[in-house]
Amino acid sequence: MIPHTTPACQTDSWQKTLQQAIRDPAELLALLELPRELLPAARRAASRFPLRVPRGYASRIQKGDPADPLLLQILPLQQEMQTTPGYHADPVGDVAAMPLPGLLHKYAGRVLLITTGACGIHCRYCFRRDFPYAAARPDQGEWQAALDYIAADTSIREVILSGGDPLSLSDARLAELVQRLEAIPHLQRLRLHTRFPVILPERVNRKLLTWLARCRLQKIMVVHTNHANEIDRPVTEALRTIGKQGVTLLNQAVLLRGINDNPEALCGLSESLFTAGVLPYYLHQLDKIQGASHFAVEDATAVDLLQQLRQQLPGYLVPRLVRELTGEAAKIPLESRNFL
Ligand SMILES: *Cc1c(COP(=O)(O)O)cnc(C)c1O
Ligand code: SF4
C-alpha cells in the first residue's frame, strides 16, 4: 500500500489527489444526490469559508442522506450565517498567546508551531476558520525565530507541529524542520496534530515514514476523527503503518450536535480507532467560534454522554472531555468541580 518514492522535483501522488478535492458546492450536491435547494445557502456559506473535501472522504458519505455524520462536517449550511452572542473569531485566545509569529506557548513544557494555514479538508466547526494565518505564519518557511525561542528555553520538552495541518507541507520541508528541531538538545518529544491519515490516507507514503523513522525524538501523532464512518480500510491500514514506526497514536474528536452526540456514535468511534491502533485522547467541547453554534452540545448533556461511555467501554477507550478556556494553564476537564 505504500507508493514508491518519486524524485523530489515531481509532485507526489497525494498532492495530485489533494488538488482534485471537491471545492464546488454544486458538484458535491450532485455527486451525493442531495437536494438542489441546499445550493444557494451552501454557496453563501462557502464564500466565507470555502468548501474543501477530498474525493476519497466524500466516497465515505452515504448518498442521498442530508444527515450523514461525515457530510455534516464538511457541507456549508445556512446556519453558519447566523450571528450568535458569546461566539467569537478567536475563541481560545490564540493570537494573544503568540510570542512570535506562528509559535504558541500557552502550556508548560510544550509549544505549538503553526506550520501552515492549509488543511486537506475544511471542517465547518473549525475553531481556526477565521484565524489570521497570514499574520501568524513565519515568512517563507523561515523557522529561525521559533527555533531560537525553543533553544533558549530549556523548560520546553515537546514541540507540537500544528496548523492548519502540518502534513499539508511537503516531506522535504517537514524533514528539514524536524532535523533542526532534533538538534535542540533539551527537546524530547515531537508531536504532530494532523487529520491527513483520516482524510487522505495516501498521505502516509514512504517519504513521510522515512523522516519519521529517522527522527531521534519520541513521536506522538494526534489525529482528528469524529465518527467511526471516517475510518475505512485504507485509513486503518495507514494508521497501523504509522504505529509500526513506533509512533504513539492518539485521537482528538470534537463533540458535535447531530454528528456524534450519542453513546452509539462515540462507542463506535473509540472501537474503530482502537482497531487501527489509536487511543482516544480528547473529546473537545466546541470552541465558541462564530458560525459554528449549531454544532454545540450542552455541557450537562456532554457530561451525561461521558458517563454512559464509561459504563460501556474499558477505561482506556473513554476520551477526556475537555474545554479550552482563554488564560487557563491547560485544557479543562468538564467533569471537574469547575463546571459542576
Ligand atoms: C491543546 C494545546 C496544546 C497541547 O495540549 P495537551 O493538553 O498537551 O494536549 C499545546 N499548546 C496549545 C496552544 C494548545 O492549544
Ligand atoms: S483539519 Fe483541523 S485545522 Fe483544518 S479545518 Fe479541520 S479542524 Fe480545522
mmCIF file of C-alpha atoms and ligand atoms in Angstrom:
data_model
loop_
_atom_site.group_PDB
_atom_site.id
_atom_site.type_symbol
_atom_site.label_atom_id
_atom_site.label_comp_id
_atom_site.label_asym_id
_atom_site.label_seq_id
_atom_site.Cartn_x
_atom_site.Cartn_y
_atom_site.Cartn_z
ATOM 1 C CA MET A 1 0.000 0.000 0.000
ATOM 2 C CA ILE A 2 2.974 2.338 0.326
ATOM 3 C CA PRO A 3 3.586 4.017 -3.028
ATOM 4 C CA HIS A 4 7.104 4.118 -4.374
ATOM 5 C CA THR A 5 9.015 7.312 -3.741
ATOM 6 C CA THR A 6 9.150 9.815 -6.568
ATOM 7 C CA PRO A 7 12.044 12.165 -7.394
ATOM 8 C CA ALA A 8 11.976 15.401 -5.367
ATOM 9 C CA CYS A 9 11.134 17.544 -8.394
ATOM 10 C CA GLN A 10 7.884 15.709 -9.021
ATOM 11 C CA THR A 11 4.546 16.294 -7.398
ATOM 12 C CA ASP A 12 3.796 13.423 -5.025
ATOM 13 C CA SER A 13 0.677 11.428 -5.798
ATOM 14 C CA TRP A 14 -1.049 12.614 -2.601
ATOM 15 C CA GLN A 15 -0.569 16.205 -3.745
ATOM 16 C CA LYS A 16 -2.273 15.419 -7.037
ATOM 17 C CA THR A 17 -5.131 13.699 -5.207
ATOM 18 C CA LEU A 18 -5.483 16.718 -2.966
ATOM 19 C CA GLN A 19 -5.572 19.089 -5.923
ATOM 20 C CA GLN A 20 -8.595 17.157 -7.161
ATOM 21 C CA ALA A 21 -10.551 17.773 -3.937
ATOM 22 C CA ILE A 22 -14.144 18.938 -4.357
ATOM 23 C CA ARG A 23 -14.487 22.723 -3.955
ATOM 24 C CA ASP A 24 -17.707 23.434 -5.796
ATOM 25 C CA PRO A 25 -20.889 23.033 -3.694
ATOM 26 C CA ALA A 26 -22.923 22.221 -6.828
ATOM 27 C CA GLU A 27 -20.603 19.323 -7.652
ATOM 28 C CA LEU A 28 -20.771 17.983 -4.107
ATOM 29 C CA LEU A 29 -24.582 18.062 -4.036
ATOM 30 C CA ALA A 30 -24.831 16.356 -7.429
ATOM 31 C CA LEU A 31 -22.271 13.690 -6.548
ATOM 32 C CA LEU A 32 -24.020 12.860 -3.284
ATOM 33 C CA GLU A 33 -27.515 13.038 -4.774
ATOM 34 C CA LEU A 34 -28.611 15.770 -2.397
ATOM 35 C CA PRO A 35 -31.435 18.290 -2.925
ATOM 36 C CA ARG A 36 -30.532 21.261 -5.147
ATOM 37 C CA GLU A 37 -32.360 23.518 -2.660
ATOM 38 C CA LEU A 38 -29.279 23.316 -0.433
ATOM 39 C CA LEU A 39 -27.173 25.068 -3.075
ATOM 40 C CA PRO A 40 -27.818 28.812 -2.555
ATOM 41 C CA ALA A 41 -27.017 28.614 1.182
ATOM 42 C CA ALA A 42 -24.026 26.346 0.554
ATOM 43 C CA ARG A 43 -22.657 28.920 -1.903
ATOM 44 C CA ARG A 44 -23.144 31.785 0.557
ATOM 45 C CA ALA A 45 -21.523 29.937 3.471
ATOM 46 C CA ALA A 46 -18.673 28.723 1.241
ATOM 47 C CA SER A 47 -17.895 32.305 0.254
ATOM 48 C CA ARG A 48 -16.879 32.905 3.910
ATOM 49 C CA PHE A 49 -15.052 29.606 4.485
ATOM 50 C CA PRO A 50 -14.585 27.605 1.281
ATOM 51 C CA LEU A 51 -15.792 24.069 0.754
ATOM 52 C CA ARG A 52 -12.947 21.586 0.507
ATOM 53 C CA VAL A 53 -13.280 17.813 0.653
ATOM 54 C CA PRO A 54 -11.038 15.113 -0.825
ATOM 55 C CA ARG A 55 -12.899 12.715 -3.131
ATOM 56 C CA GLY A 56 -11.949 9.682 -1.054
ATOM 57 C CA TYR A 57 -13.543 11.249 2.012
ATOM 58 C CA ALA A 58 -16.678 12.135 0.026
ATOM 59 C CA SER A 59 -16.936 8.479 -1.050
ATOM 60 C CA ARG A 60 -17.457 7.515 2.615
ATOM 61 C CA ILE A 61 -20.609 9.683 2.744
ATOM 62 C CA GLN A 62 -23.953 7.920 2.275
ATOM 63 C CA LYS A 63 -25.608 9.215 -0.903
ATOM 64 C CA GLY A 64 -28.953 10.941 -0.528
ATOM 65 C CA ASP A 65 -28.684 11.400 3.252
ATOM 66 C CA PRO A 66 -28.577 15.071 4.279
ATOM 67 C CA ALA A 67 -27.937 13.975 7.905
ATOM 68 C CA ASP A 68 -24.870 11.832 7.174
ATOM 69 C CA PRO A 69 -22.349 12.370 10.001
ATOM 70 C CA LEU A 70 -19.462 12.950 7.578
ATOM 71 C CA LEU A 71 -21.452 15.230 5.289
ATOM 72 C CA LEU A 72 -22.405 17.488 8.197
ATOM 73 C CA GLN A 73 -18.712 18.029 8.958
ATOM 74 C CA ILE A 74 -17.998 19.475 5.510
ATOM 75 C CA LEU A 75 -21.191 20.844 3.910
ATOM 76 C CA PRO A 76 -21.573 24.650 4.156
ATOM 77 C CA LEU A 77 -25.022 25.395 5.621
ATOM 78 C CA GLN A 78 -27.313 28.364 6.101
ATOM 79 C CA GLN A 79 -26.867 28.140 9.905
ATOM 80 C CA GLU A 80 -23.252 29.309 9.554
ATOM 81 C CA MET A 81 -24.507 32.736 8.569
ATOM 82 C CA GLN A 82 -26.262 33.379 11.874
ATOM 83 C CA THR A 83 -24.508 35.509 14.483
ATOM 84 C CA THR A 84 -24.649 34.040 17.993
ATOM 85 C CA PRO A 85 -23.868 36.091 21.122
ATOM 86 C CA GLY A 86 -20.877 34.691 23.023
ATOM 87 C CA TYR A 87 -19.252 33.308 19.870
ATOM 88 C CA HIS A 88 -16.068 34.971 18.571
ATOM 89 C CA ALA A 89 -13.418 34.962 15.855
ATOM 90 C CA ASP A 90 -10.583 33.889 18.235
ATOM 91 C CA PRO A 91 -12.409 31.906 20.944
ATOM 92 C CA VAL A 92 -9.358 30.428 22.651
ATOM 93 C CA GLY A 93 -7.123 33.492 22.846
ATOM 94 C CA ASP A 94 -4.530 32.095 20.464
ATOM 95 C CA VAL A 95 -3.497 35.418 18.991
ATOM 96 C CA ALA A 96 -2.613 36.718 22.471
ATOM 97 C CA ALA A 97 -0.550 33.583 23.251
ATOM 98 C CA MET A 98 1.906 34.059 20.367
ATOM 99 C CA PRO A 99 5.293 35.328 21.491
ATOM 100 C CA LEU A 100 6.376 35.221 17.828
ATOM 101 C CA PRO A 101 4.513 34.727 14.562
ATOM 102 C CA GLY A 102 3.475 31.087 14.352
ATOM 103 C CA LEU A 103 4.535 29.992 17.847
ATOM 104 C CA LEU A 104 2.022 29.416 20.656
ATOM 105 C CA HIS A 105 3.359 28.957 24.163
ATOM 106 C CA LYS A 106 0.315 28.588 26.381
ATOM 107 C CA TYR A 107 1.156 25.498 28.422
ATOM 108 C CA ALA A 108 4.172 24.407 30.450
ATOM 109 C CA GLY A 109 6.820 22.318 28.727
ATOM 110 C CA ARG A 110 5.313 22.382 25.254
ATOM 111 C CA VAL A 111 4.979 24.837 22.394
ATOM 112 C CA LEU A 112 2.793 24.666 19.352
ATOM 113 C CA LEU A 113 4.069 25.685 15.926
ATOM 114 C CA ILE A 114 1.614 26.903 13.313
ATOM 115 C CA THR A 115 3.450 25.457 10.356
ATOM 116 C CA THR A 116 0.898 26.320 7.672
ATOM 117 C CA GLY A 117 -2.634 27.634 7.288
ATOM 118 C CA ALA A 118 -3.534 24.952 4.754
ATOM 119 C CA CYS A 119 -5.680 21.910 5.508
ATOM 120 C CA GLY A 120 -6.624 18.889 3.436
ATOM 121 C CA ILE A 121 -10.289 19.321 4.330
ATOM 122 C CA HIS A 122 -12.354 22.207 5.636
ATOM 123 C CA CYS A 123 -14.297 21.294 8.761
ATOM 124 C CA ARG A 124 -17.233 23.616 9.240
ATOM 125 C CA TYR A 125 -16.878 23.701 13.061
ATOM 126 C CA CYS A 126 -13.179 24.551 12.953
ATOM 127 C CA PHE A 127 -12.042 26.957 15.676
ATOM 128 C CA ARG A 128 -9.354 28.239 13.343
ATOM 129 C CA ARG A 129 -11.733 29.017 10.475
ATOM 130 C CA ASP A 130 -11.173 32.736 10.987
ATOM 131 C CA PHE A 131 -7.575 32.506 12.208
ATOM 132 C CA PRO A 132 -5.313 35.244 10.822
ATOM 133 C CA TYR A 133 -2.880 32.770 9.267
ATOM 134 C CA ALA A 134 -1.247 35.365 7.057
ATOM 135 C CA ALA A 135 -0.103 37.272 10.158
ATOM 136 C CA ALA A 136 0.702 34.165 12.205
ATOM 137 C CA ARG A 137 2.749 32.207 9.726
ATOM 138 C CA PRO A 138 6.510 32.549 9.675
ATOM 139 C CA ASP A 139 7.532 34.052 6.320
ATOM 140 C CA GLN A 140 8.605 31.685 3.559
ATOM 141 C CA GLY A 141 9.087 28.771 5.939
ATOM 142 C CA GLU A 142 11.600 30.770 7.948
ATOM 143 C CA TRP A 143 11.615 28.901 11.223
ATOM 144 C CA GLN A 144 14.705 30.519 12.679
ATOM 145 C CA ALA A 145 12.970 32.796 15.207
ATOM 146 C CA ALA A 146 10.814 29.941 16.533
ATOM 147 C CA LEU A 147 13.812 27.601 16.716
ATOM 148 C CA ASP A 148 15.810 30.233 18.617
ATOM 149 C CA TYR A 149 12.944 30.680 21.073
ATOM 150 C CA ILE A 150 12.761 26.930 21.727
ATOM 151 C CA ALA A 151 16.549 26.594 22.008
ATOM 152 C CA ALA A 152 16.650 29.414 24.572
ATOM 153 C CA ASP A 153 14.042 27.868 26.906
ATOM 154 C CA THR A 154 15.184 24.567 28.421
ATOM 155 C CA SER A 155 11.781 24.039 30.059
ATOM 156 C CA ILE A 156 10.380 23.172 26.605
ATOM 157 C CA ARG A 157 10.428 19.374 26.164
ATOM 158 C CA GLU A 158 7.897 18.935 23.410
ATOM 159 C CA VAL A 159 7.138 20.665 20.127
ATOM 160 C CA ILE A 160 3.723 20.272 18.546
ATOM 161 C CA LEU A 161 3.503 20.769 14.807
ATOM 162 C CA SER A 162 0.055 22.092 14.059
ATOM 163 C CA GLY A 163 -1.627 24.484 11.650
ATOM 164 C CA GLY A 164 -3.767 24.262 9.627
ATOM 165 C CA ASP A 165 -2.441 20.793 9.020
ATOM 166 C CA PRO A 166 1.335 20.271 9.127
ATOM 167 C CA LEU A 167 1.094 17.339 6.718
ATOM 168 C CA SER A 168 -0.040 19.825 4.041
ATOM 169 C CA LEU A 169 3.662 20.649 3.794
ATOM 170 C CA SER A 170 5.964 18.609 1.598
ATOM 171 C CA ASP A 171 8.039 15.889 3.225
ATOM 172 C CA ALA A 172 11.199 17.740 2.197
ATOM 173 C CA ARG A 173 10.175 20.799 4.233
ATOM 174 C CA LEU A 174 8.980 18.723 7.171
ATOM 175 C CA ALA A 175 12.166 16.670 7.220
ATOM 176 C CA GLU A 176 14.224 19.874 7.260
ATOM 177 C CA LEU A 177 12.217 21.400 10.104
ATOM 178 C CA VAL A 178 12.340 18.203 12.148
ATOM 179 C CA GLN A 179 16.083 17.908 11.634
ATOM 180 C CA ARG A 180 16.569 21.403 13.011
ATOM 181 C CA LEU A 181 14.294 20.646 15.970
ATOM 182 C CA GLU A 182 16.053 17.449 16.934
ATOM 183 C CA ALA A 183 19.328 19.356 17.062
ATOM 184 C CA ILE A 184 17.985 21.198 20.127
ATOM 185 C CA PRO A 185 19.342 19.022 22.948
ATOM 186 C CA HIS A 186 16.611 19.553 25.566
ATOM 187 C CA LEU A 187 13.775 18.552 23.217
ATOM 188 C CA GLN A 188 12.454 15.052 23.903
ATOM 189 C CA ARG A 189 9.217 14.783 22.010
ATOM 190 C CA LEU A 190 7.753 15.696 18.651
ATOM 191 C CA ARG A 191 4.006 15.774 18.309
ATOM 192 C CA LEU A 192 2.040 16.092 15.070
ATOM 193 C CA HIS A 193 -1.548 17.291 15.098
ATOM 194 C CA THR A 194 -2.964 16.147 11.769
ATOM 195 C CA ARG A 195 -6.153 14.983 10.099
ATOM 196 C CA PHE A 196 -4.394 13.691 6.961
ATOM 197 C CA PRO A 197 -4.216 9.946 7.732
ATOM 198 C CA VAL A 198 -8.007 10.055 8.127
ATOM 199 C CA ILE A 199 -8.999 12.334 5.273
ATOM 200 C CA LEU A 200 -6.337 11.294 2.726
ATOM 201 C CA PRO A 201 -4.607 8.056 3.778
ATOM 202 C CA GLU A 202 -2.418 8.266 0.619
ATOM 203 C CA ARG A 203 -0.523 10.978 2.514
ATOM 204 C CA VAL A 204 1.101 8.231 4.595
ATOM 205 C CA ASN A 205 3.771 7.422 1.999
ATOM 206 C CA ARG A 206 7.342 6.211 2.133
ATOM 207 C CA LYS A 207 8.857 9.699 2.344
ATOM 208 C CA LEU A 208 6.805 10.542 5.416
ATOM 209 C CA LEU A 209 7.611 7.241 7.085
ATOM 210 C CA THR A 210 11.301 7.722 6.328
ATOM 211 C CA TRP A 211 11.748 11.058 8.105
ATOM 212 C CA LEU A 212 9.527 9.917 10.960
ATOM 213 C CA ALA A 213 11.603 6.788 11.490
ATOM 214 C CA ARG A 214 14.869 8.741 11.343
ATOM 215 C CA CYS A 215 13.917 11.340 13.943
ATOM 216 C CA ARG A 216 15.585 10.805 17.342
ATOM 217 C CA LEU A 217 12.685 12.390 19.274
ATOM 218 C CA GLN A 218 9.832 10.355 20.726
ATOM 219 C CA LYS A 219 6.944 10.753 18.330
ATOM 220 C CA ILE A 220 3.273 11.240 19.034
ATOM 221 C CA MET A 221 0.677 11.689 16.337
ATOM 222 C CA VAL A 222 -2.701 13.087 17.337
ATOM 223 C CA VAL A 223 -5.194 12.516 14.537
ATOM 224 C CA HIS A 224 -8.653 14.036 14.399
ATOM 225 C CA THR A 225 -11.648 11.786 13.819
ATOM 226 C CA ASN A 226 -15.214 12.415 14.911
ATOM 227 C CA HIS A 227 -17.114 9.380 13.664
ATOM 228 C CA ALA A 228 -16.392 5.689 13.001
ATOM 229 C CA ASN A 229 -17.546 6.056 9.366
ATOM 230 C CA GLU A 230 -14.396 8.101 8.722
ATOM 231 C CA ILE A 231 -12.257 5.039 9.452
ATOM 232 C CA ASP A 232 -12.462 2.738 6.437
ATOM 233 C CA ARG A 233 -9.942 0.059 5.480
ATOM 234 C CA PRO A 234 -7.317 2.324 3.816
ATOM 235 C CA VAL A 235 -7.441 4.661 6.836
ATOM 236 C CA THR A 236 -6.999 1.737 9.222
ATOM 237 C CA GLU A 237 -4.043 0.467 7.180
ATOM 238 C CA ALA A 238 -2.415 3.919 7.055
ATOM 239 C CA LEU A 239 -2.746 4.376 10.811
ATOM 240 C CA ARG A 240 -1.364 0.900 11.537
ATOM 241 C CA THR A 241 1.602 1.644 9.291
ATOM 242 C CA ILE A 242 2.380 4.785 11.292
ATOM 243 C CA GLY A 243 2.030 2.829 14.528
ATOM 244 C CA LYS A 244 4.591 0.296 13.308
ATOM 245 C CA GLN A 245 7.171 3.111 13.191
ATOM 246 C CA GLY A 246 6.970 3.414 16.964
ATOM 247 C CA VAL A 247 4.729 6.477 16.885
ATOM 248 C CA THR A 248 2.200 6.774 19.729
ATOM 249 C CA LEU A 249 -1.189 7.320 18.099
ATOM 250 C CA LEU A 250 -3.930 9.324 19.777
ATOM 251 C CA ASN A 251 -7.185 10.851 18.563
ATOM 252 C CA GLN A 252 -8.934 14.084 19.291
ATOM 253 C CA ALA A 253 -12.587 14.476 18.439
ATOM 254 C CA VAL A 254 -14.973 17.374 18.764
ATOM 255 C CA LEU A 255 -18.389 16.736 20.291
ATOM 256 C CA LEU A 256 -20.754 17.805 17.511
ATOM 257 C CA ARG A 257 -24.519 18.027 17.604
ATOM 258 C CA GLY A 258 -26.155 15.699 15.072
ATOM 259 C CA ILE A 259 -22.813 14.026 14.279
ATOM 260 C CA ASN A 260 -21.521 12.159 17.332
ATOM 261 C CA ASP A 261 -23.635 13.353 20.272
ATOM 262 C CA ASN A 262 -24.940 9.916 21.198
ATOM 263 C CA PRO A 263 -23.362 6.937 23.030
ATOM 264 C CA GLU A 264 -23.526 4.615 19.984
ATOM 265 C CA ALA A 265 -21.542 7.005 17.798
ATOM 266 C CA LEU A 266 -18.919 7.687 20.469
ATOM 267 C CA CYS A 267 -18.532 3.990 21.390
ATOM 268 C CA GLY A 268 -18.244 3.083 17.705
ATOM 269 C CA LEU A 269 -15.595 5.748 17.246
ATOM 270 C CA SER A 270 -13.499 4.506 20.162
ATOM 271 C CA GLU A 271 -13.729 0.891 18.983
ATOM 272 C CA SER A 272 -12.807 1.711 15.375
ATOM 273 C CA LEU A 273 -9.911 3.871 16.494
ATOM 274 C CA PHE A 274 -8.524 1.090 18.637
ATOM 275 C CA THR A 275 -8.795 -1.373 15.753
ATOM 276 C CA ALA A 276 -6.479 0.984 13.882
ATOM 277 C CA GLY A 277 -4.102 1.206 16.874
ATOM 278 C CA VAL A 278 -5.260 4.643 18.057
ATOM 279 C CA LEU A 279 -6.316 5.566 21.595
ATOM 280 C CA PRO A 280 -8.946 8.236 22.213
ATOM 281 C CA TYR A 281 -7.326 11.263 23.849
ATOM 282 C CA TYR A 282 -9.556 14.339 23.904
ATOM 283 C CA LEU A 283 -13.228 14.844 23.244
ATOM 284 C CA HIS A 284 -13.454 18.612 22.904
ATOM 285 C CA GLN A 285 -16.405 20.730 23.771
ATOM 286 C CA LEU A 286 -16.823 23.027 20.768
ATOM 287 C CA ASP A 287 -14.833 26.233 20.845
ATOM 288 C CA LYS A 288 -17.196 29.156 20.520
ATOM 289 C CA ILE A 289 -16.286 30.203 17.022
ATOM 290 C CA GLN A 290 -18.758 32.419 15.180
ATOM 291 C CA GLY A 291 -20.652 30.405 12.549
ATOM 292 C CA ALA A 292 -20.490 27.065 14.395
ATOM 293 C CA SER A 293 -23.050 27.498 17.188
ATOM 294 C CA HIS A 294 -25.420 24.974 15.553
ATOM 295 C CA PHE A 295 -22.887 22.226 16.400
ATOM 296 C CA ALA A 296 -22.822 22.993 20.139
ATOM 297 C CA VAL A 297 -23.852 20.397 22.727
ATOM 298 C CA GLU A 298 -24.869 21.472 26.248
ATOM 299 C CA ASP A 299 -22.245 20.800 28.948
ATOM 300 C CA ALA A 300 -24.722 18.766 31.031
ATOM 301 C CA THR A 301 -25.521 16.567 28.005
ATOM 302 C CA ALA A 302 -21.811 16.115 27.308
ATOM 303 C CA VAL A 303 -21.060 15.010 30.866
ATOM 304 C CA ASP A 304 -24.016 12.630 30.752
ATOM 305 C CA LEU A 305 -22.726 11.115 27.482
ATOM 306 C CA LEU A 306 -19.322 10.511 29.044
ATOM 307 C CA GLN A 307 -20.915 8.714 31.963
ATOM 308 C CA GLN A 308 -22.700 6.416 29.522
ATOM 309 C CA LEU A 309 -19.435 5.748 27.679
ATOM 310 C CA ARG A 310 -17.760 4.808 30.920
ATOM 311 C CA GLN A 311 -20.432 2.158 31.501
ATOM 312 C CA GLN A 312 -19.955 0.630 28.070
ATOM 313 C CA LEU A 313 -16.223 0.806 27.355
ATOM 314 C CA PRO A 314 -12.940 -0.153 29.002
ATOM 315 C CA GLY A 315 -11.407 2.877 30.681
ATOM 316 C CA TYR A 316 -8.690 3.272 28.052
ATOM 317 C CA LEU A 317 -11.316 3.799 25.359
ATOM 318 C CA VAL A 318 -13.015 6.694 27.171
ATOM 319 C CA PRO A 319 -11.678 10.071 25.984
ATOM 320 C CA ARG A 320 -11.129 13.035 28.298
ATOM 321 C CA LEU A 321 -13.945 15.524 27.848
ATOM 322 C CA VAL A 322 -12.345 18.980 27.849
ATOM 323 C CA ARG A 323 -12.900 22.604 27.054
ATOM 324 C CA GLU A 324 -10.246 25.136 26.246
ATOM 325 C CA LEU A 325 -10.569 28.412 28.112
ATOM 326 C CA THR A 326 -8.564 31.551 27.478
ATOM 327 C CA GLY A 327 -5.900 32.131 30.117
ATOM 328 C CA GLU A 328 -6.023 28.638 31.691
ATOM 329 C CA ALA A 329 -2.836 26.581 32.172
ATOM 330 C CA ALA A 330 -4.302 23.528 30.439
ATOM 331 C CA LYS A 331 -7.461 22.317 28.781
ATOM 332 C CA ILE A 332 -10.133 21.997 31.437
ATOM 333 C CA PRO A 333 -11.806 18.634 32.153
ATOM 334 C CA LEU A 334 -15.548 19.201 32.068
ATOM 335 C CA GLU A 335 -16.276 16.735 34.805
ATOM 336 C CA SER A 336 -14.208 18.632 37.340
ATOM 337 C CA ARG A 337 -15.738 20.856 40.011
ATOM 338 C CA ASN A 338 -15.012 23.901 37.851
ATOM 339 C CA PHE A 339 -18.117 23.056 35.898
ATOM 340 C CA LEU A 340 -20.489 21.169 38.177
HETATM 341 C C1 LIG B 1 -4.030 21.980 23.048
HETATM 342 C C2 LIG B 1 -2.789 22.737 23.018
HETATM 343 C C3 LIG B 1 -1.579 22.160 23.406
HETATM 344 C C4 LIG B 1 -1.465 20.709 23.825
HETATM 345 O O1 LIG B 1 -2.124 20.461 24.996
HETATM 346 P P1 LIG B 1 -2.091 18.975 25.588
HETATM 347 O O2 LIG B 1 -3.010 19.069 26.747
HETATM 348 O O3 LIG B 1 -0.693 18.683 25.937
HETATM 349 O O4 LIG B 1 -2.593 18.070 24.517
HETATM 350 C C5 LIG B 1 -0.439 22.934 23.418
HETATM 351 N N1 LIG B 1 -0.472 24.219 23.051
HETATM 352 C C6 LIG B 1 -1.611 24.816 22.665
HETATM 353 C C7 LIG B 1 -1.584 26.250 22.281
HETATM 354 C C8 LIG B 1 -2.807 24.097 22.623
HETATM 355 O O5 LIG B 1 -3.937 24.686 22.223
HETATM 356 S S1 SF4 B 2 -8.369 19.824 9.629
HETATM 357 FE FE1 SF4 B 2 -8.297 20.742 11.696
HETATM 358 S S2 SF4 B 2 -7.474 22.810 11.405
HETATM 359 FE FE2 SF4 B 2 -8.127 22.035 9.379
HETATM 360 S S3 SF4 B 2 -10.252 22.769 9.105
HETATM 361 FE FE3 SF4 B 2 -10.381 20.711 10.006
HETATM 362 S S4 SF4 B 2 -10.462 21.093 12.222
HETATM 363 FE FE4 SF4 B 2 -9.708 22.963 11.265
#
